[in-house]
Coordinates of C-alpha atoms in Angstrom, one line a residue:
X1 CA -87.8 -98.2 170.5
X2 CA -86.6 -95.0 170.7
X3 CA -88.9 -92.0 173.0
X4 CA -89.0 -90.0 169.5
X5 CA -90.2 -92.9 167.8
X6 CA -92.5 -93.4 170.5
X7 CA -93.8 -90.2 170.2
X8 CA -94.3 -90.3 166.2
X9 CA -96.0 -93.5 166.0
X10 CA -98.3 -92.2 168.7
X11 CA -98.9 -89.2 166.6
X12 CA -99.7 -90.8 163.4
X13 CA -102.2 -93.3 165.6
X14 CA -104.0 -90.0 166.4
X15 CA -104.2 -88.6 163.4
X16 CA -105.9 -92.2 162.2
X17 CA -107.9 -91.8 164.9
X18 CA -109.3 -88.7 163.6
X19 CA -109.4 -89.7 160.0
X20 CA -111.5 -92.5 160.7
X21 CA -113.7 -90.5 163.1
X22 CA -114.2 -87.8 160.0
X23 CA -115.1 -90.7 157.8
X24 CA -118.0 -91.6 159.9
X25 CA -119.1 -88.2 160.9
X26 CA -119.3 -88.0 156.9
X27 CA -121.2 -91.2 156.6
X28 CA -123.6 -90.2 158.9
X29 CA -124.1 -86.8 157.2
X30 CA -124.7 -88.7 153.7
X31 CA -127.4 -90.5 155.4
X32 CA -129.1 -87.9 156.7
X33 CA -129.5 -86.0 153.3
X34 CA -130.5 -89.4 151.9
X35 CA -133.0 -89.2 154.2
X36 CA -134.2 -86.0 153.5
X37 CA -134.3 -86.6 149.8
X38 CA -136.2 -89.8 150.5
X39 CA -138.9 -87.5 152.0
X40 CA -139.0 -85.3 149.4
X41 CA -139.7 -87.9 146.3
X42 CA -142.4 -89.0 148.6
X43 CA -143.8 -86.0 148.8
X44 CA -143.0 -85.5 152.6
X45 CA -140.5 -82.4 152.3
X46 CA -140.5 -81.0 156.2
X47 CA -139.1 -77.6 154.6
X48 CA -142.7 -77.4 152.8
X49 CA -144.6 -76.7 156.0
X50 CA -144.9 -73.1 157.4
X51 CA -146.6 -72.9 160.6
X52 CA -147.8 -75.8 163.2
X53 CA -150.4 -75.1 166.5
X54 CA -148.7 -75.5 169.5
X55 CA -151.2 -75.5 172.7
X56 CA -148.7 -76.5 175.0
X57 CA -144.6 -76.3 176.3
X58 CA -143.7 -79.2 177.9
X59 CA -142.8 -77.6 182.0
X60 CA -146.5 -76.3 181.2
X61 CA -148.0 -79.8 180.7
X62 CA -146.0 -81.0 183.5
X63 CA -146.9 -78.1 186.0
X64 CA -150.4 -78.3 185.3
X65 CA -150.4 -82.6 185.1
X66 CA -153.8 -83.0 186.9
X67 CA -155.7 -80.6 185.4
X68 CA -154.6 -81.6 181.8
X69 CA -154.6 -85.7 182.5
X70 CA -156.1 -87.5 179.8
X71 CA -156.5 -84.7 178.1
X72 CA -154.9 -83.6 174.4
X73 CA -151.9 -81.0 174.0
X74 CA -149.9 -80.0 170.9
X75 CA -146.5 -79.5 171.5
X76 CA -143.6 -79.3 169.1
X77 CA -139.7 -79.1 169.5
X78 CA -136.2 -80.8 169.1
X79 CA -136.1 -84.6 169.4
X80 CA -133.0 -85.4 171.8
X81 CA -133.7 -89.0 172.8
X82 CA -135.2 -91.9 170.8
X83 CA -135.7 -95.5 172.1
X84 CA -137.3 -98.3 169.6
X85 CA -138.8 -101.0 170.8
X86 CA -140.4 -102.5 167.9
X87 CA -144.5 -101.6 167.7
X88 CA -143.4 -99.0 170.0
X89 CA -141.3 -96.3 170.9
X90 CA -140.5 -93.8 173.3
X91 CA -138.7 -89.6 172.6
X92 CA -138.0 -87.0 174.3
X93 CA -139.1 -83.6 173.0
X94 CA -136.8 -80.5 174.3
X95 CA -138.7 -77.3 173.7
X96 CA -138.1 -73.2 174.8
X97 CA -138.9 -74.2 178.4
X98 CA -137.7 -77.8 179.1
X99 CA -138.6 -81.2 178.0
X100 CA -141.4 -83.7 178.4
X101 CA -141.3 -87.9 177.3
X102 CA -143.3 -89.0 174.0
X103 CA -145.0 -92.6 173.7
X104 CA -145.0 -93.2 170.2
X105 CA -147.0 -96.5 169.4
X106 CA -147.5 -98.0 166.0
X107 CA -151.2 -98.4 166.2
X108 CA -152.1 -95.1 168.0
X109 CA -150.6 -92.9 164.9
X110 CA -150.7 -95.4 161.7
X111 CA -147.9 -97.7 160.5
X112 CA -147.1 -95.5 158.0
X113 CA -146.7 -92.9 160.3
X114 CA -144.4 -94.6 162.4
X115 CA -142.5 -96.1 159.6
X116 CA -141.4 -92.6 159.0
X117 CA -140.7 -92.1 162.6
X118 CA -138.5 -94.9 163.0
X119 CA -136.1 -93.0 160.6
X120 CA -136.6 -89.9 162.2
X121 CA -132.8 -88.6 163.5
X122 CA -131.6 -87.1 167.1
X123 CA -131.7 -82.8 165.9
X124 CA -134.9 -83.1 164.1
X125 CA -137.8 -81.0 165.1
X126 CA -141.2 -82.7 165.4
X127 CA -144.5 -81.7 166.6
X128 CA -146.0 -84.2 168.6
X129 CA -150.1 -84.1 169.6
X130 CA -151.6 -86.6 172.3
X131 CA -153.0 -87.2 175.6
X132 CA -151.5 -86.4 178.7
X133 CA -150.6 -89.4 180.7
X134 CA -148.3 -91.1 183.3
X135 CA -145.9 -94.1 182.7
X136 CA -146.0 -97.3 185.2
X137 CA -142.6 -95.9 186.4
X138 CA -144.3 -92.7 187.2
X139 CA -143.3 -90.3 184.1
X140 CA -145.0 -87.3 183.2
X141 CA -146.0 -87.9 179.3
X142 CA -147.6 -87.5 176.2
X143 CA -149.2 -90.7 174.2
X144 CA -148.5 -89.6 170.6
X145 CA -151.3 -89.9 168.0
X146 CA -149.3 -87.9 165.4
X147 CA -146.3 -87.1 164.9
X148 CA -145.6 -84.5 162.3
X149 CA -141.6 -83.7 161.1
X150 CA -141.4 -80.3 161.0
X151 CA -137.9 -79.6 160.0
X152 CA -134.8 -82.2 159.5
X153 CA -131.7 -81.9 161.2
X154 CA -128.6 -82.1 158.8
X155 CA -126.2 -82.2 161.0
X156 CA -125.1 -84.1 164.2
X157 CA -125.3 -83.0 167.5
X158 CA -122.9 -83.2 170.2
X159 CA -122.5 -86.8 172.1
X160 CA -125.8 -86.3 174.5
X161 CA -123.5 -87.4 177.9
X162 CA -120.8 -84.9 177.5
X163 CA -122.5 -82.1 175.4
X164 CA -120.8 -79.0 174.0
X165 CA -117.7 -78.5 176.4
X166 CA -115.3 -77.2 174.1
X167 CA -115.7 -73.0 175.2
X168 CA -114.1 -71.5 171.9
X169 CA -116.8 -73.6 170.1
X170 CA -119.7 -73.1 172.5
X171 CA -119.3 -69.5 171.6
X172 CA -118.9 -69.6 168.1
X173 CA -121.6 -72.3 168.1
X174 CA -124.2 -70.8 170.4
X175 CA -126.8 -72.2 169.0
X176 CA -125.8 -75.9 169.4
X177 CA -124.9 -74.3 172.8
X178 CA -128.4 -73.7 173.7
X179 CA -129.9 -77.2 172.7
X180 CA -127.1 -78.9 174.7
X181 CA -126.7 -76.9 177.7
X182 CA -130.0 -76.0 179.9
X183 CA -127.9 -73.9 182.2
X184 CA -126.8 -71.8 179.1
X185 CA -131.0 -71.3 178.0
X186 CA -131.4 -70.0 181.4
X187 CA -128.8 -67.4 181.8
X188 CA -130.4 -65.9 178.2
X189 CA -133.5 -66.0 180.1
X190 CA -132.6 -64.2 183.1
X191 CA -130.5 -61.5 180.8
X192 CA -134.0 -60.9 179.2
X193 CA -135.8 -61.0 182.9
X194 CA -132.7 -58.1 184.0
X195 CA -133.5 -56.0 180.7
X196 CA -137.1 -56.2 181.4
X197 CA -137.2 -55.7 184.9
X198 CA -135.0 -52.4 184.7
X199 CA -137.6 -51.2 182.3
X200 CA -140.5 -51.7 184.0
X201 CA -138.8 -50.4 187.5
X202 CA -138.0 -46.9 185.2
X203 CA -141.3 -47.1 183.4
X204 CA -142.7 -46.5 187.0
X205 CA -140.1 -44.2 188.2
X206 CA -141.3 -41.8 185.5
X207 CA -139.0 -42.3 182.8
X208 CA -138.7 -41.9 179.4
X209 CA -137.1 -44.4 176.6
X210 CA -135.3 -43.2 174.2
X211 CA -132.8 -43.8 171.3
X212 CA -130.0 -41.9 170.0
X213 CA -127.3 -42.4 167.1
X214 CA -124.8 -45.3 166.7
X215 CA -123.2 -43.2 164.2
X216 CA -121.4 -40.1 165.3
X217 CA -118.7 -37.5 164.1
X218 CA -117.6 -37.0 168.0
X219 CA -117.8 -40.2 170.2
X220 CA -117.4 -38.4 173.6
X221 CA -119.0 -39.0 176.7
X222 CA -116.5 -41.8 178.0
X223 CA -112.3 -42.5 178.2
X224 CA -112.5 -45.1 175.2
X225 CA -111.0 -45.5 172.0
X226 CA -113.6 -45.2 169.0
X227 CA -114.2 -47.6 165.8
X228 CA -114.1 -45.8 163.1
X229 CA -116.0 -46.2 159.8
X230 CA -116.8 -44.1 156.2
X231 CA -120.0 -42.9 155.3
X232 CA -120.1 -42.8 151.4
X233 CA -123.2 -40.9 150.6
X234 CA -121.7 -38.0 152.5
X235 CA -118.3 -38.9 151.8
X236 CA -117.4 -38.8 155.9
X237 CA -115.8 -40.3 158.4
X238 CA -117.8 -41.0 161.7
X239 CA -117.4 -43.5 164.6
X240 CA -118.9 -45.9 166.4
X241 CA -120.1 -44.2 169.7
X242 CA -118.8 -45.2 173.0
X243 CA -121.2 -43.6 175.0
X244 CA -124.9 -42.5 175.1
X245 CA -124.1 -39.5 177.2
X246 CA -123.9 -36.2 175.3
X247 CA -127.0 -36.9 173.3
X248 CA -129.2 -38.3 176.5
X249 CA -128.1 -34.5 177.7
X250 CA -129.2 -32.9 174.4
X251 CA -132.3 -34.0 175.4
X252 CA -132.4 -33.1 179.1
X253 CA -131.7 -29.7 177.3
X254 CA -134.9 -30.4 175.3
X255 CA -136.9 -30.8 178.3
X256 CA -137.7 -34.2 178.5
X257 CA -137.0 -34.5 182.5
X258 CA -136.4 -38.1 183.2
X259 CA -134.9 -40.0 179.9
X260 CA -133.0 -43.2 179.3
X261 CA -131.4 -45.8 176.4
X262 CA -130.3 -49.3 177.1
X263 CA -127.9 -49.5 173.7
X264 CA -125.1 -51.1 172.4
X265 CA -121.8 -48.8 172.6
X266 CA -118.5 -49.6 170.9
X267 CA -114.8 -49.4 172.3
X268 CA -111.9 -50.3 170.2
X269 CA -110.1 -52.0 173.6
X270 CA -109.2 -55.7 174.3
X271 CA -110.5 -58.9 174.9
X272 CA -111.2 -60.5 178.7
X273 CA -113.7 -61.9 181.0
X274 CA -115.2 -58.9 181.6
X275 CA -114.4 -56.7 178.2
X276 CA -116.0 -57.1 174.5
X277 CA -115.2 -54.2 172.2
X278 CA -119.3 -54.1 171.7
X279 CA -121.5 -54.1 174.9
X280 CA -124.6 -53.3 176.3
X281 CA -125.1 -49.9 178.6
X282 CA -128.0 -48.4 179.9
X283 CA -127.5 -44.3 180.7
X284 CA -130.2 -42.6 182.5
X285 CA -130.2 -38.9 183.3
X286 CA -132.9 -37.0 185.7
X287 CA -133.2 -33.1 186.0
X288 CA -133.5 -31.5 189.3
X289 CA -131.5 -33.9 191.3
X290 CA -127.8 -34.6 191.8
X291 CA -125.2 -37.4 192.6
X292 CA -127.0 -38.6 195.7
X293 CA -130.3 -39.1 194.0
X294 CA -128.7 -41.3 191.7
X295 CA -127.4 -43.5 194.7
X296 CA -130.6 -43.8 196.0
X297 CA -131.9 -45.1 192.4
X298 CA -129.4 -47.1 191.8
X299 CA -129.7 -49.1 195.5
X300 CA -133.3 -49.1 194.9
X301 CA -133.0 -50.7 190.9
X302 CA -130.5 -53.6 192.3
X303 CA -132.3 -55.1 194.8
X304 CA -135.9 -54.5 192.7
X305 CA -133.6 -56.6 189.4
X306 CA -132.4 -58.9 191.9
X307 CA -135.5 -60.0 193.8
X308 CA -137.1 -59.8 190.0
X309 CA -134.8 -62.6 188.8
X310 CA -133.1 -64.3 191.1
X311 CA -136.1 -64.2 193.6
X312 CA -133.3 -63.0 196.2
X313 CA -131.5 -59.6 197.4
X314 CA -129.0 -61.7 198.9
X315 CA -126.4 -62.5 195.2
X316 CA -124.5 -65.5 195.1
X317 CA -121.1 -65.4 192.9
X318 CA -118.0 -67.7 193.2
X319 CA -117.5 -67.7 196.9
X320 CA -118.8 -64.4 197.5
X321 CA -122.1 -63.2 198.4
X322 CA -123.8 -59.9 197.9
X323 CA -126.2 -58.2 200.3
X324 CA -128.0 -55.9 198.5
X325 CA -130.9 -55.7 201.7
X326 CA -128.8 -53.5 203.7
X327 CA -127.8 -50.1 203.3
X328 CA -124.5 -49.6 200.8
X329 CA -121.5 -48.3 201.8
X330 CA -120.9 -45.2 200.5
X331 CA -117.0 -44.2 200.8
X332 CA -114.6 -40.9 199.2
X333 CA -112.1 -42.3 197.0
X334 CA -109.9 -40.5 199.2
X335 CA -111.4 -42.8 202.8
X336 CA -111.0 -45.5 200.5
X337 CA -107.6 -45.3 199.7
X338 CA -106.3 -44.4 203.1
X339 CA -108.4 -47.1 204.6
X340 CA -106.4 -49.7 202.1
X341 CA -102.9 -48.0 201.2
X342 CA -102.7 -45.6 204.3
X343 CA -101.9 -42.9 201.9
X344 CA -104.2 -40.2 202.9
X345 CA -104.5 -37.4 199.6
X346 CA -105.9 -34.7 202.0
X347 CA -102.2 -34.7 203.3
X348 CA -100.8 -34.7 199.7
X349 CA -100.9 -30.9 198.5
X350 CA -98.7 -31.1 195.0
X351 CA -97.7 -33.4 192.1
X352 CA -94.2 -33.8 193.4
X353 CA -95.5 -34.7 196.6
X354 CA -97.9 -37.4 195.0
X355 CA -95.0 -38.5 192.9
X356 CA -93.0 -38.9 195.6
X357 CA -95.6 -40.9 197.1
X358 CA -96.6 -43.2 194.3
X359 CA -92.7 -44.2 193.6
X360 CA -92.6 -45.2 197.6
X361 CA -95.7 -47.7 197.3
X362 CA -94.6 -48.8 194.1
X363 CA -97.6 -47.2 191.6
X364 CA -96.2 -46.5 187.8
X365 CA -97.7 -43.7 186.8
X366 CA -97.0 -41.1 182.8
X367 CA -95.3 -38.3 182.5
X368 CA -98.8 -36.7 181.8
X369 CA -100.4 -38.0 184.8
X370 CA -101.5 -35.1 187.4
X371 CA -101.9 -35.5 190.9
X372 CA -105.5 -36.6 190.5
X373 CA -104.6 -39.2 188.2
X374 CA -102.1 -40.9 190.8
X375 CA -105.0 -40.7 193.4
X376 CA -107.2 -42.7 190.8
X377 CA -103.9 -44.9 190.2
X378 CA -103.7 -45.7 194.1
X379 CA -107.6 -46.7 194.1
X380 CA -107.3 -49.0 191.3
X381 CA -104.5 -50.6 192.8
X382 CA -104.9 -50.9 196.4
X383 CA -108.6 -50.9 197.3
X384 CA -110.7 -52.0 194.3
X385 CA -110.4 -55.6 194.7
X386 CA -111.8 -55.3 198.4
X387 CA -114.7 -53.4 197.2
X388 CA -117.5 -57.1 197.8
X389 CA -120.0 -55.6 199.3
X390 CA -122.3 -53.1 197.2
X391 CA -120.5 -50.0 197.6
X392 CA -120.3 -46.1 196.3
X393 CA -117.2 -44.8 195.9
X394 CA -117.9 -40.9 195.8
X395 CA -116.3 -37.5 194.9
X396 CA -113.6 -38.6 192.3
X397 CA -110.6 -35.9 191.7
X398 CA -111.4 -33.5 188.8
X399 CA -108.7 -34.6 185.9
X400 CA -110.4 -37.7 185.4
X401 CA -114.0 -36.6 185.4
X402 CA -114.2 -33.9 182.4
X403 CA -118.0 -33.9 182.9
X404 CA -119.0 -33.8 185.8
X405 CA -120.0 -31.4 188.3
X406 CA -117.3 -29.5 191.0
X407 CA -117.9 -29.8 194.2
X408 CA -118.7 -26.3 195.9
X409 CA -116.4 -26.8 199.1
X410 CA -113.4 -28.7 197.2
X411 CA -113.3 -27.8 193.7
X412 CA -110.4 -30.4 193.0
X413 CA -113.5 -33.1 193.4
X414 CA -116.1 -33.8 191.7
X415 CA -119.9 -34.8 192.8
X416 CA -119.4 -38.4 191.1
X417 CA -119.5 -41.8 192.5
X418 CA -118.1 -45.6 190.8
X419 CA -120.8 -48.5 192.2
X420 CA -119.0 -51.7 192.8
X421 CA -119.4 -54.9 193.5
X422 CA -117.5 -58.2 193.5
X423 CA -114.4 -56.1 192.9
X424 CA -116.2 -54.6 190.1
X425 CA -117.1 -50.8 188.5
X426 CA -120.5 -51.6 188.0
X427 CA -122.1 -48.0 187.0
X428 CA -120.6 -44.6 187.3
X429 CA -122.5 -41.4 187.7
X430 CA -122.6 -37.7 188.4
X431 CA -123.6 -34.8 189.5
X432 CA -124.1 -33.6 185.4
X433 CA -122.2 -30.4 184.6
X434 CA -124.0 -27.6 183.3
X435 CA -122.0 -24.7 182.8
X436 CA -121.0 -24.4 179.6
X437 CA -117.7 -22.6 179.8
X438 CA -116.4 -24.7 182.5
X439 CA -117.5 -27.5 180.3
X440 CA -115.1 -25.6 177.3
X441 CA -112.6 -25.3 180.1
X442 CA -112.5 -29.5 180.2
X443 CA -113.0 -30.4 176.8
X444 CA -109.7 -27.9 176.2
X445 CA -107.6 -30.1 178.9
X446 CA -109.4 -33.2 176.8
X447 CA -107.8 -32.0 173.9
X448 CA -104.3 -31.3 175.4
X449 CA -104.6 -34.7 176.5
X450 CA -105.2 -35.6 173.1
X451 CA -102.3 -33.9 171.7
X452 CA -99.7 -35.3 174.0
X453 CA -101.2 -38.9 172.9
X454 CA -103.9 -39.9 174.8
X455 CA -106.0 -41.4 172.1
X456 CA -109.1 -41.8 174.5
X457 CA -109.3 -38.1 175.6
X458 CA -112.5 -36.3 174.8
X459 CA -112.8 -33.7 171.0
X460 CA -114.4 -30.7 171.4
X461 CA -118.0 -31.2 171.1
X462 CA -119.4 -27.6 170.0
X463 CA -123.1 -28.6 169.2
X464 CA -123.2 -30.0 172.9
X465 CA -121.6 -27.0 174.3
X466 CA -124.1 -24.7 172.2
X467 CA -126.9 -27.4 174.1
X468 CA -125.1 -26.9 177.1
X469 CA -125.4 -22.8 176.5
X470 CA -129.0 -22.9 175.8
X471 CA -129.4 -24.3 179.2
X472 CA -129.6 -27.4 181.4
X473 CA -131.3 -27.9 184.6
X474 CA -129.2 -29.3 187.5
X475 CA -129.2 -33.0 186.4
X476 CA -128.2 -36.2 187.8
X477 CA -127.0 -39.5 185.5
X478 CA -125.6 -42.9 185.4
X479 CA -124.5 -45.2 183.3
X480 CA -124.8 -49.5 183.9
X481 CA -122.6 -52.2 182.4
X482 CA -125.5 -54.5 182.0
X483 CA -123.4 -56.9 181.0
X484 CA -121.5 -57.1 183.6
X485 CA -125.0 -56.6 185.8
X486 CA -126.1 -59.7 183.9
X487 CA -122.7 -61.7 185.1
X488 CA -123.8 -61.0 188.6
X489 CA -127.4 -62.0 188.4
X490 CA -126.1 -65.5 186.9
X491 CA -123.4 -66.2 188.5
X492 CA -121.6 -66.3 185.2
X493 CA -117.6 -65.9 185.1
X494 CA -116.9 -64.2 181.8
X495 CA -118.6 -61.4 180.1
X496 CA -118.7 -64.0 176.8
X497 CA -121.2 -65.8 178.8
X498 CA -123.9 -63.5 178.8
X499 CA -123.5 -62.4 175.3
X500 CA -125.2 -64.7 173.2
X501 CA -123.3 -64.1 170.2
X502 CA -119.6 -62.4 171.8
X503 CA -116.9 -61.0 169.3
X504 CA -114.5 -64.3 168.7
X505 CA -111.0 -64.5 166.6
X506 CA -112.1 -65.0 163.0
X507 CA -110.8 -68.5 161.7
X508 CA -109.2 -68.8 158.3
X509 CA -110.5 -65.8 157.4
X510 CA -114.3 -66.7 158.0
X511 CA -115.8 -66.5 161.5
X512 CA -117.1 -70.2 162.3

């Protein structure tokens, strides 16, 4: 026989192989709605019950064994293990925080009662009440004296020894996700831990929540390109923003001294383990201090997250680890760069000069691109992958920060500063600029920018400028990725990880 041949009958054994598995898969999904309409004609319908008393989770009965011995707990989740053994029967019961073994005897809940169990499916959610008690072999448990179905499972779970490995559908699918993988429960957990610990550390700092508009006419604030949707009542066009910035300012304006929003923002960018075109950012901004105040809040609000939900300052992630007990590094992009390219910028007076330069050591760089912009080029490609250790990256050149503050002795710099980590921009702050007609000054180069095709230069925004003109104090902000903050804390490798629901490729039309 032929290798073609080979390779055809092998192919149509496959697809037979799939067939067949379908067919069962639908068997077994017929018998589960003949199930559920068994229930119902005897009067049994799980979807007619609305609310159940649950004293107990499961890790709570275990961690608290000897007080609660022999006594009775209500608990109630997904059934992920069943074992018959005639009069009797043993479950396992997977709730919010773990899972806890079910004795289920005929004559402790009524053989009616267990009749109906018996035909109870893997997926279904039951509550369970009993005494707490230990096995011969030494198992935490509950002996069941009723057993209640609170909600039938249509549909099949994954194969309980290999779970849900397939990524594409453990994203699309998070929720089959969660019941099948305990690691994936836990990162969620610990995103929720990171969001609340960065509020309560802020809460005590002083500062204020706040929210401001999804919605805007002028998405400024970052270098991002915007969605854009049409308001019908008003018959406008407005965009998604891709910032919190200019309004968080507003209200600095306002006098509210110490404010900040942990929202979603929207960029119209790509896909990749550390992008999602929506994401979550927190921005804070605090009058009367400067770059360096944000430094110090920002080493101070890692290690408090950290210690918060990892119980560590010390951050584990692939084969790196993080100290975040010592003292960061803080570096000028210009250090930086000569430290890892031996270019040193100081030396490098004109554009033709840093052209020069940049076609030496290799670095592509626009026609547009100024001599500032190379300097940013040379960072991101010689020294940002060496950035491990926590590290500030400070006084960034001036045509890539349109908002941000000069510095008084080298006005080609401003007082701004890029955290990493891992290799990775985790915040960016500044030293907030409040002069409104240098700010006019910057949002004119934006729009040059704009004009030569730069579609994620900055508009004009006049109602912040006329803020801006009304008068803001000296002001420090930052903005964290807390997605990406999230990533560290869990030791998770792509942004889609931490996102319980991440933007995915629709499928024939229909995201499933």
């Amino acid at each position: 026989m032929s290798q073609e041949n080979t390779s055809q009958n092998n192919q149509k054994n496959q697809n037979k192989s799939q067939n067949n598995q379908q067919q069962d898969v639908n068997q077994l999904l017929k018998v589960r709605r003949e199930k559920l309409a068994a229930l119902q004609e005897a009067g049994k319908d799980p979807f007619q019950i609305t609310k159940y008393d649950v004293t107990h989770h499961s890790q709570d009965v275990k961690d608290n064994f000897d007080a609660l011995e022999g006594k009775s707990v209500t608990i109630a989740g997904r059934m992920m293990f069943k074992r018959v053994m005639g009069k009797a029967s043993f479950c396992n019961i997977q709730d919010l925080k773990g899972s806890i073994q079910c004795y289920v005897a005929r004559d402790s809940i009524g053989e009616e009662a267990y009749a109906d169990f018996k035909k109870y499916d893997v997926g279904d959610i039951l509550g369970i009440s009993g005494e707490v008690f230990k096995t011969k072999t030494g198992e935490m448990s509950i002996h069941a004296v009723s057993v209640t179905l609170l909600s039938k499972s249509l549909q099949i779970l994954p194969e309980k020894f290999h779970g849900l490995t397939d990524t594409d559908m453990r994203y699309r699918q998070r929720y089959v996700d969660l019941i099948m993988n305990a690691e994936v429960k836990d990162t969620f957990i610990k995103r929720s831990k990171v969001l609340s610990s960065i509020r309560r550390y802020l809460d005590d700092q002083g500062f204020m929540e706040v929210e401001t508009p999804m919605l805007v006419s002028n998405a400024g604030g970052a270098a991002a390109r915007p969605f854009e949707t049409h308001f019908n009542a008003l018959d406008e066009d407005l965009k998604l923003r891709i910032s919190l910035e200019l309004y968080l300012k507003r209200l600095i304006v306002g006098g509210m001294e110490r404010v900040y929003e942990i929202g979603r923002v929207f960029r119209n960018e790509g896909l990749d383990t550390r992008h999602n075109p929506e994401f979550t950012l927190m921005e804070l901004y605090q009058a009367y201090t400067d770059y360096h105040g944000m430094m110090d809040l920002t080493e101070n609000l890692y290690r408090y997250v950290a210690k918060e939900v990892t119980g560590s300052e010390i951050l584990t992630y692939s084969e790196h680890q993080m100290d975040l007990s010592k003292p960061f590094e803080r570096i000028t992009m210009v250090d930086a760069v000569r430290k890892y390219s031996g270019v040193d910028f100081n030396e490098i007076h004109t554009l033709e000069e840093a052209r020069a330069i940049a076609k030496v050591k290799h670095i592509e760089y626009e026609e547009r691109h100024k001599k500032g912009d190379i300097l940013n080029l040379f960072f991101e490609e010689f020294v940002e992958e060496h950035l491990i250790q926590p590290t500030f990256v400070m006084d960034h050149p001036i045509e890539i920060s349109p908002l941000t503050k000069k510095k008084p002795d080298n006005p080609e710099y401003v007082e701004r500063f890029e955290f990493f980590m891992n290799g990775w921009e985790m915040a960016n702050a500044y030293s907030e600029l409040n002069d409104p007609i240098d700010q006019r000054a910057r949002f004119a180069a934006q729009e040059e920018l704009l004009a030569a095709g730069d579609d994620e230069a900055n508009h004009t925004d006049e109602d912040f400028l006329n803020a801006l003109s009304t008068g803001m104090p000296p002001t420090g902000g930052i903005g964290f990725g807390i997605d990406r903050m999230v990533m560290m804390m869990t030791n998770s490798p792509s942004i889609r990880d931490v996102l319980a629901f991440p933007t995915m490729k629709t499928l024939g039309g229909k995201d499933q």
